[in-house]
Coordinates of C-alpha atoms in Angstrom, one line a residue:
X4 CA 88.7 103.9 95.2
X5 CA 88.3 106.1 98.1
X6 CA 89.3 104.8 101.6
X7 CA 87.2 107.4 103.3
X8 CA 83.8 106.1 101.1
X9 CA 82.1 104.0 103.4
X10 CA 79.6 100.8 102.7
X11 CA 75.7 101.1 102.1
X12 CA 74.4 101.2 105.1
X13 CA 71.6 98.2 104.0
X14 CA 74.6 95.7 103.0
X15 CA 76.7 96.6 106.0
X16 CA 73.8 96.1 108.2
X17 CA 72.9 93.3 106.7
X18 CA 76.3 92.0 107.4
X19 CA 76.0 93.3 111.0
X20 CA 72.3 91.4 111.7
X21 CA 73.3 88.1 109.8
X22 CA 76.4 88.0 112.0
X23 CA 74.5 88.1 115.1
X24 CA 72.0 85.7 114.0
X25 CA 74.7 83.0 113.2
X26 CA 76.6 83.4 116.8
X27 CA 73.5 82.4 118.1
X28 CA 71.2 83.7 120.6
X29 CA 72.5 81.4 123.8
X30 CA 76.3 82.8 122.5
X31 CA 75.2 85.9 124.0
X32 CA 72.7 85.2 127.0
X33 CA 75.6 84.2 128.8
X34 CA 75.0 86.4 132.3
X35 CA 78.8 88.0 132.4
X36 CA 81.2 86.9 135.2
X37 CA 79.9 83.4 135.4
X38 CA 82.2 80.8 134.7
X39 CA 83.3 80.0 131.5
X40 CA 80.5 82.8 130.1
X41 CA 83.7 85.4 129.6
X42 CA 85.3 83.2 127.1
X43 CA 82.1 81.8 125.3
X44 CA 81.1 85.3 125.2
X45 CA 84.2 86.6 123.4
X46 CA 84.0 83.7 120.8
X47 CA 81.0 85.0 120.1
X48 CA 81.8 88.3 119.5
X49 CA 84.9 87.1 117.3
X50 CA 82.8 84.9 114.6
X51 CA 80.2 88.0 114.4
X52 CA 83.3 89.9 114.0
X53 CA 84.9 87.7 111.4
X54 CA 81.1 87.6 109.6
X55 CA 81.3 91.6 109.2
X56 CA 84.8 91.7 107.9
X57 CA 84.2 89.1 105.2
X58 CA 81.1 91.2 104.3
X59 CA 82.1 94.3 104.2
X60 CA 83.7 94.9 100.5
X61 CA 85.5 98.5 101.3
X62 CA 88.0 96.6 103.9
X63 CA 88.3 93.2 102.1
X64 CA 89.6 95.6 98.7
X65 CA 91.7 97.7 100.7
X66 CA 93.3 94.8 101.6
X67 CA 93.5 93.3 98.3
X68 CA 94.8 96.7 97.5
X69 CA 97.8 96.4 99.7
X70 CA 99.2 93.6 98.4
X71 CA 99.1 95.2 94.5
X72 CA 100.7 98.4 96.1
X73 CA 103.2 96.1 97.9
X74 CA 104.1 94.6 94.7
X75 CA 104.3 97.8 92.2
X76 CA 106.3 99.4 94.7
X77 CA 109.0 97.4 94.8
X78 CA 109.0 96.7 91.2
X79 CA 108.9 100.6 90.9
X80 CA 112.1 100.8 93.8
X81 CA 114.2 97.7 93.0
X82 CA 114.3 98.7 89.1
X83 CA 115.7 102.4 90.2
X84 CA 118.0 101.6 92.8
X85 CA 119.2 99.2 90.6
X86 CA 119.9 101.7 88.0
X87 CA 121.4 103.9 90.0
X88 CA 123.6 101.2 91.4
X89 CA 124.7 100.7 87.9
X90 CA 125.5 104.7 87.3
X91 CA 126.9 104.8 90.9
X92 CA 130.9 104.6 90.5
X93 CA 132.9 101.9 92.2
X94 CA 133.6 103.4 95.7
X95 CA 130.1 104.2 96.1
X96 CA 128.7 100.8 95.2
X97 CA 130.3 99.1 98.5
X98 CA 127.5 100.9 100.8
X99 CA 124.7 99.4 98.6
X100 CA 121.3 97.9 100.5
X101 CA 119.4 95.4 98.6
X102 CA 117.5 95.5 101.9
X103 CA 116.2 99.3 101.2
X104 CA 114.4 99.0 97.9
X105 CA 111.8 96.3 100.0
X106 CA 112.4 98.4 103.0
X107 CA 110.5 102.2 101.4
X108 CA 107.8 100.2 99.6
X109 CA 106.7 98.6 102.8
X110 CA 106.2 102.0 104.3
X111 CA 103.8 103.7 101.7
X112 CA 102.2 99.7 102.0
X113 CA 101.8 101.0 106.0
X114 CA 99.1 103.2 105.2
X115 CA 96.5 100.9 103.6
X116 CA 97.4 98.7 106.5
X117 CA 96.2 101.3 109.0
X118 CA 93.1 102.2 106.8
X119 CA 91.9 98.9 107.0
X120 CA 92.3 98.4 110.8
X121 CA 90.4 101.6 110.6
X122 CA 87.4 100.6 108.3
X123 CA 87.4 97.8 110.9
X124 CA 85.4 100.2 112.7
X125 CA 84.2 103.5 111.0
X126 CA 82.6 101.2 108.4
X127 CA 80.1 100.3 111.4
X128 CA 79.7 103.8 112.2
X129 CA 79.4 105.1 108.9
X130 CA 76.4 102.0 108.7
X131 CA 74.8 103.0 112.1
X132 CA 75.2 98.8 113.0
X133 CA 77.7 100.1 115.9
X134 CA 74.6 101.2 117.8
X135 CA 73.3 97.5 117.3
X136 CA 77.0 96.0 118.4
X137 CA 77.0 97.9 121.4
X138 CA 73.7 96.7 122.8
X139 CA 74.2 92.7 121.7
X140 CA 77.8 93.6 123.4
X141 CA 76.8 95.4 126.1
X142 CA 80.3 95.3 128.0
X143 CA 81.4 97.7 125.0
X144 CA 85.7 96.6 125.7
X145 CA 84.7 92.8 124.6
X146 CA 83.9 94.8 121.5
X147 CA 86.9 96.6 121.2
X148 CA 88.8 93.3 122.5
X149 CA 87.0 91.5 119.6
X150 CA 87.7 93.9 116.6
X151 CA 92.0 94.2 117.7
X152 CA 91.9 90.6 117.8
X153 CA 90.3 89.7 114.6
X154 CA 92.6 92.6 112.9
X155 CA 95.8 91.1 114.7
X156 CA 95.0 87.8 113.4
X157 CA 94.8 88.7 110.0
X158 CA 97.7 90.4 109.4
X159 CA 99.5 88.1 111.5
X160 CA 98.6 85.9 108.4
X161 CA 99.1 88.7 105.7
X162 CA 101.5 90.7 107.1
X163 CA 104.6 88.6 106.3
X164 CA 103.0 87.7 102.7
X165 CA 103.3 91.7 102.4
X166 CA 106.5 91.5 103.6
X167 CA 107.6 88.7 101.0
X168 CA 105.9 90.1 98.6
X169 CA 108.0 93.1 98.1
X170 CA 111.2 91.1 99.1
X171 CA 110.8 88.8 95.8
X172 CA 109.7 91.3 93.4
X173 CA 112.7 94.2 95.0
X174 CA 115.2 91.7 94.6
X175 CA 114.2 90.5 91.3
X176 CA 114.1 93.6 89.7
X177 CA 117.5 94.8 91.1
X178 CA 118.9 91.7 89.9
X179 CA 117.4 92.2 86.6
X180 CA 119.6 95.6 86.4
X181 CA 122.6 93.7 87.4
X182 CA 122.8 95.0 91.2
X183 CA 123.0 93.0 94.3
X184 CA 120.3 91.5 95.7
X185 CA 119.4 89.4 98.9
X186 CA 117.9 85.5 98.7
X187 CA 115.5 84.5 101.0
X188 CA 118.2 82.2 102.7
X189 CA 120.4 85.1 103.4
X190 CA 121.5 85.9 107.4
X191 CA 118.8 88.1 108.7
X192 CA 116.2 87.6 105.7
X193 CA 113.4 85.3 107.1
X194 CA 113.6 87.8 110.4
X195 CA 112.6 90.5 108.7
X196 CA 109.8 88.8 106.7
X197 CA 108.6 87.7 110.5
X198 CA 109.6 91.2 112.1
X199 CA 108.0 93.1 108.9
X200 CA 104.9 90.8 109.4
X201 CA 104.4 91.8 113.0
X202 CA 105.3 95.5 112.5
X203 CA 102.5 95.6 110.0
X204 CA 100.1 94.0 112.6
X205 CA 100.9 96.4 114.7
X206 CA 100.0 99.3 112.4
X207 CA 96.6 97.0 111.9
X208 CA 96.0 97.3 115.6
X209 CA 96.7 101.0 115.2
X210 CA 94.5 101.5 112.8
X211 CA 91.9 99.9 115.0
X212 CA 92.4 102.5 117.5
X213 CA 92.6 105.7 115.5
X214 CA 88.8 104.1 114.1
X215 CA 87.5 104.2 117.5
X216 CA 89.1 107.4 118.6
X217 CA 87.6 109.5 115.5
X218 CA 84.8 107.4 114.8
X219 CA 85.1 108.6 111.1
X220 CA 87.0 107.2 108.1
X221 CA 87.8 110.0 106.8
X222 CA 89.3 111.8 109.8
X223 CA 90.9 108.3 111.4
X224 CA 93.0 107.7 107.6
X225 CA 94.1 111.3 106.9
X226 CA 95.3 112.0 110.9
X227 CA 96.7 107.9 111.1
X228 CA 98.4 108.4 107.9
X229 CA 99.7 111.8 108.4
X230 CA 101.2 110.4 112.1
X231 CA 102.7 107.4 110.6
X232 CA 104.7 109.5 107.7
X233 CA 105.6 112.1 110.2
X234 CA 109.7 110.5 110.0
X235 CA 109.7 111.6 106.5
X236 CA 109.2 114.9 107.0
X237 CA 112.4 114.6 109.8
X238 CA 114.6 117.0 107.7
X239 CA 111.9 119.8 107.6
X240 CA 112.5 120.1 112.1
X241 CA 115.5 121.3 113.4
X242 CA 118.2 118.8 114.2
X243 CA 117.8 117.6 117.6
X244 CA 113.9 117.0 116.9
X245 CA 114.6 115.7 114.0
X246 CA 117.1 113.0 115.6
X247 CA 114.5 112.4 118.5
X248 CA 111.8 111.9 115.1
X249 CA 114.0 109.4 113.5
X250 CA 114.7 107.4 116.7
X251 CA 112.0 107.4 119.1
X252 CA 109.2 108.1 116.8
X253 CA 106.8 104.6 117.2
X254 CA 106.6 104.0 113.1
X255 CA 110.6 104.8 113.0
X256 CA 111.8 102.8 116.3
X257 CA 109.4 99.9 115.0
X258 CA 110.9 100.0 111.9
X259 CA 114.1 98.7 112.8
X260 CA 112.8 95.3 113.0
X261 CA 113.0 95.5 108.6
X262 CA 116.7 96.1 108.9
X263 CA 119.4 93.9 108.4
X264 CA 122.8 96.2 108.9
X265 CA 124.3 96.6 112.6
X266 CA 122.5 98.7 114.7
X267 CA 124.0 102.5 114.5
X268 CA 125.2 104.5 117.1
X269 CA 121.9 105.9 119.0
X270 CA 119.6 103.5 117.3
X271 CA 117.4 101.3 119.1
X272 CA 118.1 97.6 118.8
X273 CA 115.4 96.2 116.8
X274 CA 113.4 94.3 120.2
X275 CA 113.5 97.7 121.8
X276 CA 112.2 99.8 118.6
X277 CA 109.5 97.2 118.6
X278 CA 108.9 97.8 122.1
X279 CA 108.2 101.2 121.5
X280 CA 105.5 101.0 118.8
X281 CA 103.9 98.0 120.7
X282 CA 103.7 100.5 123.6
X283 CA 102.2 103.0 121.7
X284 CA 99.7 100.7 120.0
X285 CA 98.6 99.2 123.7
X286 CA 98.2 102.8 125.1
X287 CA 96.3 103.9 122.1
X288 CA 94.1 101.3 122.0
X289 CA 93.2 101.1 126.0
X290 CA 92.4 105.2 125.8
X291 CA 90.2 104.1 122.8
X292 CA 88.8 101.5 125.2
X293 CA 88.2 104.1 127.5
X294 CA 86.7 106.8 125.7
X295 CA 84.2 104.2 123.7
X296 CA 82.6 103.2 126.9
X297 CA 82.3 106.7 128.0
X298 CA 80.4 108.3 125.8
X299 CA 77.4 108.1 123.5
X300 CA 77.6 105.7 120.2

């Protein structure tokens, strides 16, 4: 399946139309700054929101997608580290991370993350229904509002089952080759299923603002997913941008909240490296504010 293929455009407009009709017509009548109408309004825009993300099949399977990756993955890395950890002579064993084989499947999970905050959008555009959005939402930032909100609540719900997810299956199959592995009641484990889980709606939200900013799926996946694996490529830059990468970087500095060893000398505490991609994810999404209500749909 391509992420980049985009709906019909007669089932996604359907989607967009049916939406609108079931908010209601007095939803969106509401004359803007009078009291109450700002909230009404935005409940509005959230249900039509909701409608067109049920409909629209491209996002729902990407989605779907993520969890099977999530699982496969870790499968895939618990069964190897484990074997290595069994290879791996005594002295060598003691710096073993159960923690790491849930860790790197999460990561390659990232990127159908951000392609579905991204279909969020280019699926309209690719439809031609974000002409139609834009007029039954004329204030064009209640749109934007709408679509991050509706993307951070749903991987505020899936996120941490992604997150668990590759935690059960990593830690079965490493105990399966005889390695250590971590329980769900260990120090440290049920904060990283809750830190993984928001670090995940964060790349959602990301996703949401690379869709606006490029309008097109296929540019908003390859450049989001390109940005987002830019730490692995660390050891290609020369060393001091290559530290800088691995610290400051928003998808590296966020990632600390999946670790569960001490903090090492440089690294950002796992609040602050969360700091840092929310940042990042705030400042991308008001520019994308900004440039949607500046120019043409």
């Amino acid at each position: 399946m391509s992420l980049s293929s985009p709906p019909s455009a007669s089932s996604a407009s359907s989607a967009s139309s049916a939406s609108f009709r079931s908010s209601g017509s007095a939803g969106f009548s509401g004359t803007p700054g009078s009291p109450g109408s700002a909230g009404a309004f935005l409940g509005d825009v959230l249900r039509s929101e909701w409608t067109k993300f049920r409909s629209i099949r491209s996002i729902v399977y990407v989605l779907a997608v993520a969890f099977l990756v999530a699982g496969l993955y870790a499968f895939l890395f618990g069964t190897a580290n484990g074997r290595a950890y069994a290879a791996a002579p005594a002295a060598e064993r003691t710096s073993f991370d159960p923690a790491a084989s849930a860790f790197r499947g999460l990561m390659l999970v990232q990127l159908l993350v951000g392609a579905m905050g991204a279909l969020v959008v280019t699926s309209e555009y690719a439809s031609g229904t974000m002409r139609t959005s834009a007029v039954v939402v004329p204030r064009r930032e209640r749109l934007v509002i709408g679509k991050a909100v509706l993307t951070a609540l749903v991987m505020l719900g899936c996120g941490p089952l992604l997150v668990l997810v590759s935690v059960l299956v990593s830690q079965a199959a490493l105990a399966s080759q005889g390695a250590p592995a971590l329980a769900l009641t260990d120090p440290g484990v049920p904060w990283m299923i809750v830190g993984g889980g928001l670090y995940m709606t964060a790349i959602g939200l990301y996703g949401v603002a690379m869709g606006f900013l490029l309008r097109r799926s296929a540019g908003a996946v390859s450049l989001g997913s390109f940005l987002l694996l830019l730490p692995a490529m660390a050891p290609l830059f020369p060393e001091g941008v290559a530290r800088w990468v691995l610290t400051y970087w928003p998808t590296s500095a966020g990632g600390r909240v999946l670790a569960l060893d001490p903090p090492i000398p440089d690294a950002l505490s796992p609040a602050a490296g969360f700091a840092v991609l929310a940042g990042t994810v705030l400042v991308l999404l008001v520019a994308a504010s900004a440039l949607f209500r500046s120019r043409d749909v």
